[in-house]
PDB file of C-alpha atoms and ligand atoms in Angstrom:
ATOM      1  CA  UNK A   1     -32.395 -12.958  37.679  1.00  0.00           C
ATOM      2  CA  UNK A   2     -30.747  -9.743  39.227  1.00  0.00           C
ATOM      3  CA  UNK A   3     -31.848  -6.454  37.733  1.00  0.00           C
ATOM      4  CA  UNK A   4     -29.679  -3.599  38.642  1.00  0.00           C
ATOM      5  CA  UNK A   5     -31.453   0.215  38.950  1.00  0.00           C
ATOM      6  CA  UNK A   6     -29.524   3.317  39.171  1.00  0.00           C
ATOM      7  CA  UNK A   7     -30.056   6.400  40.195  1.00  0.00           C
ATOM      8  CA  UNK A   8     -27.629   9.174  41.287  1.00  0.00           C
ATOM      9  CA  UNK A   9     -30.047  10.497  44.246  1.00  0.00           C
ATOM     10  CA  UNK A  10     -33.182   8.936  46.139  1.00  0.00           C
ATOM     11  CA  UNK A  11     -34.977   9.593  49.095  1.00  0.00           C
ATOM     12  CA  UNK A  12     -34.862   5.818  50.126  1.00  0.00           C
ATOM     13  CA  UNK A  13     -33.769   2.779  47.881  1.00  0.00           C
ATOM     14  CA  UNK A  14     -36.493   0.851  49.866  1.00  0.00           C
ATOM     15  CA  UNK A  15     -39.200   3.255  49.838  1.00  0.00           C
ATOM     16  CA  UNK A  16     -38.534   3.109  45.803  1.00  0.00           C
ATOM     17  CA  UNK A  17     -38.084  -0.286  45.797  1.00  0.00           C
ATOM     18  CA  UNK A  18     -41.574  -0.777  48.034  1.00  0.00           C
ATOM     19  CA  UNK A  19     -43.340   1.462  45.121  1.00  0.00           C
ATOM     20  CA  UNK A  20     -41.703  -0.766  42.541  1.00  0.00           C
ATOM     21  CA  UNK A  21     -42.641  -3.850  44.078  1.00  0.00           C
ATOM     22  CA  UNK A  22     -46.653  -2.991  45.154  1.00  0.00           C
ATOM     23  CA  UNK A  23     -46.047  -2.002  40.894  1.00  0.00           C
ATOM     24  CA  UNK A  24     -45.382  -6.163  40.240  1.00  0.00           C
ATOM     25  CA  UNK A  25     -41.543  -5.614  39.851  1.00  0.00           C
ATOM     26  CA  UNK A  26     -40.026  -9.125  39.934  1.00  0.00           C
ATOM     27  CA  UNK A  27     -38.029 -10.718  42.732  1.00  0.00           C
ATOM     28  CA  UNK A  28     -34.141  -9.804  41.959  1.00  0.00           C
ATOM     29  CA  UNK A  29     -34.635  -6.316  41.233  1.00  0.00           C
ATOM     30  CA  UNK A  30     -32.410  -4.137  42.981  1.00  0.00           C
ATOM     31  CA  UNK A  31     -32.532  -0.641  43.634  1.00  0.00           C
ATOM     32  CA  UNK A  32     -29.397   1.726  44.100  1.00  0.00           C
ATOM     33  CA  UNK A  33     -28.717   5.175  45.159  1.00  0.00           C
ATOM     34  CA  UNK A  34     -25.052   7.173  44.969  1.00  0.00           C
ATOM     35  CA  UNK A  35     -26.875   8.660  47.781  1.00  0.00           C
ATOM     36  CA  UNK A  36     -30.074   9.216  49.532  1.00  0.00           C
ATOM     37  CA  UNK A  37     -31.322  12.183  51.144  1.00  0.00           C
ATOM     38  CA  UNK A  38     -34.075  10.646  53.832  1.00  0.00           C
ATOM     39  CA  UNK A  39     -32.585   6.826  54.190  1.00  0.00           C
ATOM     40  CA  UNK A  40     -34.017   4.699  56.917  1.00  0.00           C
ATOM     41  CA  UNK A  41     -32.544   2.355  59.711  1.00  0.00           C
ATOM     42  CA  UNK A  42     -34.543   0.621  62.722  1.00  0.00           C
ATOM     43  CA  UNK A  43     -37.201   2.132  64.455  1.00  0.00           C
ATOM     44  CA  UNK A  44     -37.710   5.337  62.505  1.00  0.00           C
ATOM     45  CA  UNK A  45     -34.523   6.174  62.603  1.00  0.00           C
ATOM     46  CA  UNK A  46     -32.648   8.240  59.848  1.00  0.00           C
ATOM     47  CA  UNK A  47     -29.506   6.458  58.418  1.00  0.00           C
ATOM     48  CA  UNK A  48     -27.250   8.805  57.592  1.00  0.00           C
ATOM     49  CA  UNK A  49     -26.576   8.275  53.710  1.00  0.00           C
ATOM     50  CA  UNK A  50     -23.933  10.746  52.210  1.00  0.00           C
ATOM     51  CA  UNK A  51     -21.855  10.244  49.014  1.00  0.00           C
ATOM     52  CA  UNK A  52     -19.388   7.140  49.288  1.00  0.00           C
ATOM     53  CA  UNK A  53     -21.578   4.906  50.586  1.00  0.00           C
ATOM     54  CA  UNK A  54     -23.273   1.953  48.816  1.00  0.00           C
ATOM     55  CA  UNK A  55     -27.242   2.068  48.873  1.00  0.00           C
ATOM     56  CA  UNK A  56     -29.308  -0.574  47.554  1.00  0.00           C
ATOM     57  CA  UNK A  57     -32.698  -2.074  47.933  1.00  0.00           C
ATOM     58  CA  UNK A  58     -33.438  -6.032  46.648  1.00  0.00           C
ATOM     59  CA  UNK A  59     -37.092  -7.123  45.758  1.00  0.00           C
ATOM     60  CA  UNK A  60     -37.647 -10.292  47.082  1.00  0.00           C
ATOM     61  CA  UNK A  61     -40.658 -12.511  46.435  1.00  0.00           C
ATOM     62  CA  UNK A  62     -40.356 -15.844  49.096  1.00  0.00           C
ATOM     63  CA  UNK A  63     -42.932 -17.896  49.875  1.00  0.00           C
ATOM     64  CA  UNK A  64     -42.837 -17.727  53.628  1.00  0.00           C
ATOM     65  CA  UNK A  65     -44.830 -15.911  56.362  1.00  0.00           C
ATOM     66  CA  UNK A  66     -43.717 -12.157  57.104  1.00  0.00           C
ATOM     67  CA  UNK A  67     -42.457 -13.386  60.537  1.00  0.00           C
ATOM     68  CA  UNK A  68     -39.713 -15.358  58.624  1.00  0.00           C
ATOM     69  CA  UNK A  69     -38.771 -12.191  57.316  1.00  0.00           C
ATOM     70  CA  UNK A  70     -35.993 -12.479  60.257  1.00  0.00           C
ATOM     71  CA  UNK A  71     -34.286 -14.819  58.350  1.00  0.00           C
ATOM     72  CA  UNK A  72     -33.942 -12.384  55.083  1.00  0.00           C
ATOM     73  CA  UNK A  73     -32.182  -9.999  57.407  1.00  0.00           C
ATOM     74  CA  UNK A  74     -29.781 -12.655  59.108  1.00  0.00           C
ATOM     75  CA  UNK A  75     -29.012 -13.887  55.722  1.00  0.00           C
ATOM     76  CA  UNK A  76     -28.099 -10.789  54.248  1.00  0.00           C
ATOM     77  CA  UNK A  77     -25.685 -10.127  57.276  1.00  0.00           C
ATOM     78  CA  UNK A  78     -23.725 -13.306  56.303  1.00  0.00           C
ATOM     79  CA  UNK A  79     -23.710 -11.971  52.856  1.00  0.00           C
ATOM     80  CA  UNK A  80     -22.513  -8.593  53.363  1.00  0.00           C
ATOM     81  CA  UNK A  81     -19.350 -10.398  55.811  1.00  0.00           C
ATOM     82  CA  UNK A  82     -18.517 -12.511  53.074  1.00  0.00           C
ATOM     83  CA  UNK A  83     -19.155  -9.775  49.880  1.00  0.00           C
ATOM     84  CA  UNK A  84     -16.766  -7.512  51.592  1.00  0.00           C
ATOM     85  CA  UNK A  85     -14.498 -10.396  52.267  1.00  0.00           C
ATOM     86  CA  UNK A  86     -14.638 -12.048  48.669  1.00  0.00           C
ATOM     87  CA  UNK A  87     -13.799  -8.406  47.064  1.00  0.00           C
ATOM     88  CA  UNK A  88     -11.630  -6.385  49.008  1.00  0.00           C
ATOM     89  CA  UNK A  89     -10.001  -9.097  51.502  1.00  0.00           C
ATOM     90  CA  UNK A  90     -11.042  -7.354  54.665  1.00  0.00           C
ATOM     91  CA  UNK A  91     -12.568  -8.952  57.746  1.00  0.00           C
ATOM     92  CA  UNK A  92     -15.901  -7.253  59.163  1.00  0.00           C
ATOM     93  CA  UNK A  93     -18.345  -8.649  61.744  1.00  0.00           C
ATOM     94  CA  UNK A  94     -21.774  -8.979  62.701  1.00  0.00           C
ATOM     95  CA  UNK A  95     -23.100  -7.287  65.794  1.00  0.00           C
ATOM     96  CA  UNK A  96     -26.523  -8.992  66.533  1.00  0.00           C
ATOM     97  CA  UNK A  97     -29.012  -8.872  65.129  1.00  0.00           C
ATOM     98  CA  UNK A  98     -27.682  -6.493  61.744  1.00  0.00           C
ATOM     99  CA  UNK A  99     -25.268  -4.810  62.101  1.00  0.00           C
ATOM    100  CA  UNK A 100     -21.770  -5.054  60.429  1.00  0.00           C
ATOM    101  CA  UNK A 101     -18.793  -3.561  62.407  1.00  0.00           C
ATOM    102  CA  UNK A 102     -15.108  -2.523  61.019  1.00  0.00           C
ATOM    103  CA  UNK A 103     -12.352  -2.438  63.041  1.00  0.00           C
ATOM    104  CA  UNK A 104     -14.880  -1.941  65.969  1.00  0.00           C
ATOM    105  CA  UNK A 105     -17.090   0.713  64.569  1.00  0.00           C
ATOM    106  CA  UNK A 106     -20.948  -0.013  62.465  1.00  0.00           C
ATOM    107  CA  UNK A 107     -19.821   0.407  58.406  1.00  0.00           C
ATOM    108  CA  UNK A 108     -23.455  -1.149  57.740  1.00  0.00           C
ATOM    109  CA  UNK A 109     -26.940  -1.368  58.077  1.00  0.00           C
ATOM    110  CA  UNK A 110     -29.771  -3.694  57.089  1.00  0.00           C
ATOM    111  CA  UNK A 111     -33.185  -3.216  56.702  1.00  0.00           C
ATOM    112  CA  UNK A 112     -36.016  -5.754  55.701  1.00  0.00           C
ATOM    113  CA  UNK A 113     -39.236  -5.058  55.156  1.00  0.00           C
ATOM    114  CA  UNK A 114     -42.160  -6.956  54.526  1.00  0.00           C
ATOM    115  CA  UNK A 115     -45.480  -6.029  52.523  1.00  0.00           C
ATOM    116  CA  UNK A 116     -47.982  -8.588  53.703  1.00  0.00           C
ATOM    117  CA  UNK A 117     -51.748  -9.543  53.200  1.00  0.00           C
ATOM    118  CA  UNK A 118     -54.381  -9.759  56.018  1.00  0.00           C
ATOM    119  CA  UNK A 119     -53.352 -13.474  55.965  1.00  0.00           C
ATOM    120  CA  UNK A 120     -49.545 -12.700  57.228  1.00  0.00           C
ATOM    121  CA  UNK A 121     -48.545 -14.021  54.045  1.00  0.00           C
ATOM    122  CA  UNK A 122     -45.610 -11.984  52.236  1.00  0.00           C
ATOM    123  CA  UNK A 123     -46.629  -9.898  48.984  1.00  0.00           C
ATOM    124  CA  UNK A 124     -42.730  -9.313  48.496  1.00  0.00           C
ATOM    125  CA  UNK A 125     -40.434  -8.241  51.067  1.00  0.00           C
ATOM    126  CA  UNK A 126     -37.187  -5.336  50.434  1.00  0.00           C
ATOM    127  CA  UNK A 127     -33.919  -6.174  51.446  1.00  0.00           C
ATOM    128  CA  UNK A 128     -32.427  -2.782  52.340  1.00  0.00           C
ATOM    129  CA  UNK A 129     -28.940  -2.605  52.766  1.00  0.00           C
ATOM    130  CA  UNK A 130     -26.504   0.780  53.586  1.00  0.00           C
ATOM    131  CA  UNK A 131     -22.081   0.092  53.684  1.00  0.00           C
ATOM    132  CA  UNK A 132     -20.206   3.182  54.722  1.00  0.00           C
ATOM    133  CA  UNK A 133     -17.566   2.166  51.852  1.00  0.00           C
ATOM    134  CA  UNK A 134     -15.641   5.820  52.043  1.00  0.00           C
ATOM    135  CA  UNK A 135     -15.952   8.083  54.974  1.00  0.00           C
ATOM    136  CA  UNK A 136     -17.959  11.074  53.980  1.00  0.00           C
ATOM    137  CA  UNK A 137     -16.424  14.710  52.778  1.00  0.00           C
ATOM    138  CA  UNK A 138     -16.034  16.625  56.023  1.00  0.00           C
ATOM    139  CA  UNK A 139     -16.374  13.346  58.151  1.00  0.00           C
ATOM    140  CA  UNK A 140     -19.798  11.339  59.773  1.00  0.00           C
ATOM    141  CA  UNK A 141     -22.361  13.723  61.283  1.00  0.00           C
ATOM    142  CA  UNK A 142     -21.549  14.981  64.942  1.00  0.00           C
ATOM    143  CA  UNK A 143     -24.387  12.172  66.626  1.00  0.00           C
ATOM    144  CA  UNK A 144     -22.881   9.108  64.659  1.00  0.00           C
ATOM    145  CA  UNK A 145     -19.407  10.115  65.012  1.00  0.00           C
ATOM    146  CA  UNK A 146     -18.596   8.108  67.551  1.00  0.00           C
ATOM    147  CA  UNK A 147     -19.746   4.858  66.495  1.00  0.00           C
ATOM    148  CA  UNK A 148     -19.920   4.703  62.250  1.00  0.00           C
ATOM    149  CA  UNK A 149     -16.707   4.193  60.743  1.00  0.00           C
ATOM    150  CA  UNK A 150     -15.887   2.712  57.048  1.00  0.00           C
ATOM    151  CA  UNK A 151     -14.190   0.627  54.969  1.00  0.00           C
ATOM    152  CA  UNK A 152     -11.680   2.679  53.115  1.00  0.00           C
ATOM    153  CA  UNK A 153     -10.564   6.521  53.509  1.00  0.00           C
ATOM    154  CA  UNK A 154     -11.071   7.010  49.952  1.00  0.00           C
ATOM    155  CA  UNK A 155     -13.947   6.308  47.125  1.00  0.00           C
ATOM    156  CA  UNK A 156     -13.650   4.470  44.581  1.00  0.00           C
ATOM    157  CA  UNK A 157     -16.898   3.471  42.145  1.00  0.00           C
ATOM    158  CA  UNK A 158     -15.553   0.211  41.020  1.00  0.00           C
ATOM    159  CA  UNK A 159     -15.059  -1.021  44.356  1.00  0.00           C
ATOM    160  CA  UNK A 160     -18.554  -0.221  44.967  1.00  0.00           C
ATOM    161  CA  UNK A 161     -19.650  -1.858  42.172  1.00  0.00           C
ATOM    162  CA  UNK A 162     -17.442  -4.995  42.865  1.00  0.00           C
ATOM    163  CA  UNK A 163     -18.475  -5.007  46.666  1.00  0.00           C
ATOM    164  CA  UNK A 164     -22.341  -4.738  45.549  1.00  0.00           C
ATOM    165  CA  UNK A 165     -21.766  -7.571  43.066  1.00  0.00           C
ATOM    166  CA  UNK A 166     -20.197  -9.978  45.723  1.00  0.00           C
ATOM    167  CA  UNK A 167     -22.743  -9.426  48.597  1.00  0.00           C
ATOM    168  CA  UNK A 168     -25.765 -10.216  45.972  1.00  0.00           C
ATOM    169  CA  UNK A 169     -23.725 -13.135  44.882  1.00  0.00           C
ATOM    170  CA  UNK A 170     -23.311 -14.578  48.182  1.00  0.00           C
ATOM    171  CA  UNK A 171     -26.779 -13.343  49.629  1.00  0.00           C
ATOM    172  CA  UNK A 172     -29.032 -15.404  46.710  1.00  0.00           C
ATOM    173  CA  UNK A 173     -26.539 -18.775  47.318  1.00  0.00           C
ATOM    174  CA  UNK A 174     -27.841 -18.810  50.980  1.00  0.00           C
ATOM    175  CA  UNK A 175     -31.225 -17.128  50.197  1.00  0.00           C
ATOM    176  CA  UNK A 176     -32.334 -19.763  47.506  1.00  0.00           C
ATOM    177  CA  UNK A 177     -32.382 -22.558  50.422  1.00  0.00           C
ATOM    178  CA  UNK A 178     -33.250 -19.922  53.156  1.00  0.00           C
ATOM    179  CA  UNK A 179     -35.523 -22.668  54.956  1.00  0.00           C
ATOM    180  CA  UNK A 180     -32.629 -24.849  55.211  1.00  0.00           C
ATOM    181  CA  UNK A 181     -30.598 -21.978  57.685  1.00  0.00           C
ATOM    182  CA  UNK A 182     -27.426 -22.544  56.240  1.00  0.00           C
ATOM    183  CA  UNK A 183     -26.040 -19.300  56.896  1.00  0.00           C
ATOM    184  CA  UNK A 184     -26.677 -19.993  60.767  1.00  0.00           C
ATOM    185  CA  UNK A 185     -23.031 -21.437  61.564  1.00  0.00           C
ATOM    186  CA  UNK A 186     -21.843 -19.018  59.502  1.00  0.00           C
ATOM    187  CA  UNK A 187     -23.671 -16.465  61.409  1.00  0.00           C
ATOM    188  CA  UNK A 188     -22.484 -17.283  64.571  1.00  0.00           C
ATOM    189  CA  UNK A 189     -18.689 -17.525  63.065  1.00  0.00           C
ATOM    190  CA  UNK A 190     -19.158 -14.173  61.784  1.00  0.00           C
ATOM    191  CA  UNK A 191     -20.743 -12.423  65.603  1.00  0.00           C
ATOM    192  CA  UNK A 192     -18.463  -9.823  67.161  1.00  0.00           C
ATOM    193  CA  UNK A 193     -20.216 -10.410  70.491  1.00  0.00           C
ATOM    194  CA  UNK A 194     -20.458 -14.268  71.275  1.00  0.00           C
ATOM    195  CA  UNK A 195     -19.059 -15.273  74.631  1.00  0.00           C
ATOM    196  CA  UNK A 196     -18.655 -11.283  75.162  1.00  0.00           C
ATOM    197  CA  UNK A 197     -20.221  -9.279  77.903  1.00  0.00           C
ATOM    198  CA  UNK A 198     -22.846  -6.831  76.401  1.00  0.00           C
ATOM    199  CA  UNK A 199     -25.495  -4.600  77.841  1.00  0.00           C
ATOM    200  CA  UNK A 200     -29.013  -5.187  76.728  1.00  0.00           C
ATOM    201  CA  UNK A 201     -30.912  -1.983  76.510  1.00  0.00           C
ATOM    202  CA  UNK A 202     -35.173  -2.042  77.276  1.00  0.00           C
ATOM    203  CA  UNK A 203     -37.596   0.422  78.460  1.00  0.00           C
ATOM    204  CA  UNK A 204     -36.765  -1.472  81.970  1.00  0.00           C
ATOM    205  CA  UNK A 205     -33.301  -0.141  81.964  1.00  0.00           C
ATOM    206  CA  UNK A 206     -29.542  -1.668  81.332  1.00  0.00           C
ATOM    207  CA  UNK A 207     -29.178  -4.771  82.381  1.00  0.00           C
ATOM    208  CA  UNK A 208     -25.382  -6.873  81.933  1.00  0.00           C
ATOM    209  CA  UNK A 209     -25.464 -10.129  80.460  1.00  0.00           C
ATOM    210  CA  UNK A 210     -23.151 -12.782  78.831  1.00  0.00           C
ATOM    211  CA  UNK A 211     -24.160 -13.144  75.252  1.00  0.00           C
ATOM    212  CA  UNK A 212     -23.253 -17.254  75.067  1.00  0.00           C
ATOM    213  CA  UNK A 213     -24.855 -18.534  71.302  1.00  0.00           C
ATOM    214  CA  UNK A 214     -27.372 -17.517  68.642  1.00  0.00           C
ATOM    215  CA  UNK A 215     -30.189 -20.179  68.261  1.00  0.00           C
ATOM    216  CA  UNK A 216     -31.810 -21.643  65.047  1.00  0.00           C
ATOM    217  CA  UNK A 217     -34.088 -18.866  65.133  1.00  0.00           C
ATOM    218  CA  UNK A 218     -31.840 -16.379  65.179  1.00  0.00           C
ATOM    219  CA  UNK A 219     -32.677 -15.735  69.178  1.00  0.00           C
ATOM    220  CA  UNK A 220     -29.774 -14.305  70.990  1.00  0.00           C
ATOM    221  CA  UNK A 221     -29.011 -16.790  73.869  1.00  0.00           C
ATOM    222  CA  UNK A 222     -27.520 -14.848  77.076  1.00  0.00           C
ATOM    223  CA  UNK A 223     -26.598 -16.022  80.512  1.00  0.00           C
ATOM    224  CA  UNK A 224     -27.631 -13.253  82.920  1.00  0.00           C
ATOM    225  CA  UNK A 225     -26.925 -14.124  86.908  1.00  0.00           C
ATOM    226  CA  UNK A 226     -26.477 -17.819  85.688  1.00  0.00           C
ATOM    227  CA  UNK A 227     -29.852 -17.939  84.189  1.00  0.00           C
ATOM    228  CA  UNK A 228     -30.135 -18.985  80.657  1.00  0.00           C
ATOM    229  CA  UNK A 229     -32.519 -16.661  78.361  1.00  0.00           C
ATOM    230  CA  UNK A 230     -33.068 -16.318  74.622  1.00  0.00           C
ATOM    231  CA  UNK A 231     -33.564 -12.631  73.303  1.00  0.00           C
ATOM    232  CA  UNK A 232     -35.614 -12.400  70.368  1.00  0.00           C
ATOM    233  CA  UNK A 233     -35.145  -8.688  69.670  1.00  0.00           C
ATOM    234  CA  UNK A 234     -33.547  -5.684  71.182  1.00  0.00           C
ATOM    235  CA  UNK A 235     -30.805  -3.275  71.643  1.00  0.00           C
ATOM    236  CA  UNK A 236     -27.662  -4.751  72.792  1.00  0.00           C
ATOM    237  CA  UNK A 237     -24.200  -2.708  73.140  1.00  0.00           C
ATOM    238  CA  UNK A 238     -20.617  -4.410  73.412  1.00  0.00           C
ATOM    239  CA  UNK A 239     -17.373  -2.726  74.050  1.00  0.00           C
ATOM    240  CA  UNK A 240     -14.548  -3.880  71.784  1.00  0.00           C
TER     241      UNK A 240
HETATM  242  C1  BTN B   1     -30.089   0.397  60.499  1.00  0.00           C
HETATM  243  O1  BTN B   1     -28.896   0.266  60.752  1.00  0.00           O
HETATM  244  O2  BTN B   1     -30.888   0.889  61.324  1.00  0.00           O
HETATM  245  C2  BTN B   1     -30.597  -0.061  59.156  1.00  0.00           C
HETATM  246  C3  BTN B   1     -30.152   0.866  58.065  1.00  0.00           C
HETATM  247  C4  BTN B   1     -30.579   0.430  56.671  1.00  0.00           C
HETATM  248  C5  BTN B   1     -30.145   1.433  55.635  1.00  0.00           C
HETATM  249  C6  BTN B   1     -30.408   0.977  54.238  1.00  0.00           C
HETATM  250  S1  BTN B   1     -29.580   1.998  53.056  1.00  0.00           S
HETATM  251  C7  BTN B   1     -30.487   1.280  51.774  1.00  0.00           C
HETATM  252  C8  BTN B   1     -31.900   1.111  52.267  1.00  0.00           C
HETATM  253  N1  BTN B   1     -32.682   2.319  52.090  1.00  0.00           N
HETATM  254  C9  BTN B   1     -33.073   2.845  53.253  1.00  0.00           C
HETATM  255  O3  BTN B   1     -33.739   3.881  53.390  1.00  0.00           O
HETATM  256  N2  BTN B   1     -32.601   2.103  54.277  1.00  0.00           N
HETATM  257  C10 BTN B   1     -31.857   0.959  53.793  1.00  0.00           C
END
């Protein structure tokens, strides 16, 4: 059962929803911020959360190992495709392994994280997820300029609420059979980069590849000088 939190302002949706779940708060409820002033992407980074956007944090209680955790976050990129799709009839796309690009720039981020015992075994896991719905008063921040865009020019709370309804909709239909990696074809229908060059980014350096399919586990499979290689994780950049 889905149970909706609001609040106008919050640090984080998932550090709240983190709190809320270490508390016993039951898998379904779902955290959400009108804004939040120290949001969180990928490695430690700050995701840029102004007014307009869409904030929210699930609690999720699966019975799987933390590493499967993946799969929450691959899920939820289907979802947020086919939300966005269902209520406003616009097409976005999944850059590998979370992101979801409009009209060639990011308009989302996802976030999963996983509280787990000694064990590896998964307390409860939060499902963080950030859509640039509006583009901010005064534009994105000088460093993100570049590459966040958004849905519409102009806000509108009922779309938000309609857009949040439709990704949580379609994210618990794939999520309740989440072992059976349904949303994989769908996944792979949805990827802005498949039989695209991109440039995988490592300590090592830049190197080109062909990125060719994405495997049952969610691996990025790449052809680089001929040679067949899965990526499990990583920075990869595409030009559209
Ligand atoms: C990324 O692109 O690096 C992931 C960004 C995830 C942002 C969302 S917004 C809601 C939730 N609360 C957070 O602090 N982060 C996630």
């Amino acid at each position: 059962m889905i149970k909706k939190i609001y609040f106008d302002t919050l640090p984080s949706t998932n550090t709240y929803a983190k709190e809320k779940g270490k508390d016993g708060a039951p898998e379904g409820t779902v955290i959400i911020a009108g804004k939040q002033t120290g949001g969180r992407g990928r490695r430690g980074r700050n995701f840029h959360s102004p007014e307009n956007g869409l904030y929210f944090s699930v609690i999720l209680r699966p019975c799987c190992k933390a590493e499967d955790a993946l799969f929450i976050t691959t899920c939820a990129a289907v979802a947020v495709v086919e939300g966005i799709k269902k209520a406003t009839g616009k097409d976005t796309g999944i850059k590998w392994v979370n992101d979801i690009f409009y009209n060639g720039k990011k308009i989302c981020g996802i976030l999963t994280e996983a509280d787990a015992d000694l064990n590896g075994n998964l307390n409860f896991a939060v499902l963080g997820i950030g859509i640039n719905i509006a583009k901010p008063e005064g534009g994105f921040a000088d460093d993100i300029k570049d590459i966040a865009g958004a849905l519409f020019e102009e806000s509108d709370s009922d779309l938000n609420e309609k857009i949040l309804d439709s990704v949580l909709e379609s994210f618990f239909f794939y999520y309740e059979n989440i072992d059976k990696k349904e949303f994989i074809p769908k996944y792979k229908e949805y990827s802005v980069i498949l039989g695209k060059e991109i440039e995988v980014h490592s300590p090592q350096g830049v190197r080109r590849v062909e990125a060719i399919d994405i495997d049952d586990e969610c691996h990025l499979v790449v052809l680089e000088n001929g040679i067949r290689k899965e990526l499990s994780s990583g920075e990869i950049s595409v030009r559209f």
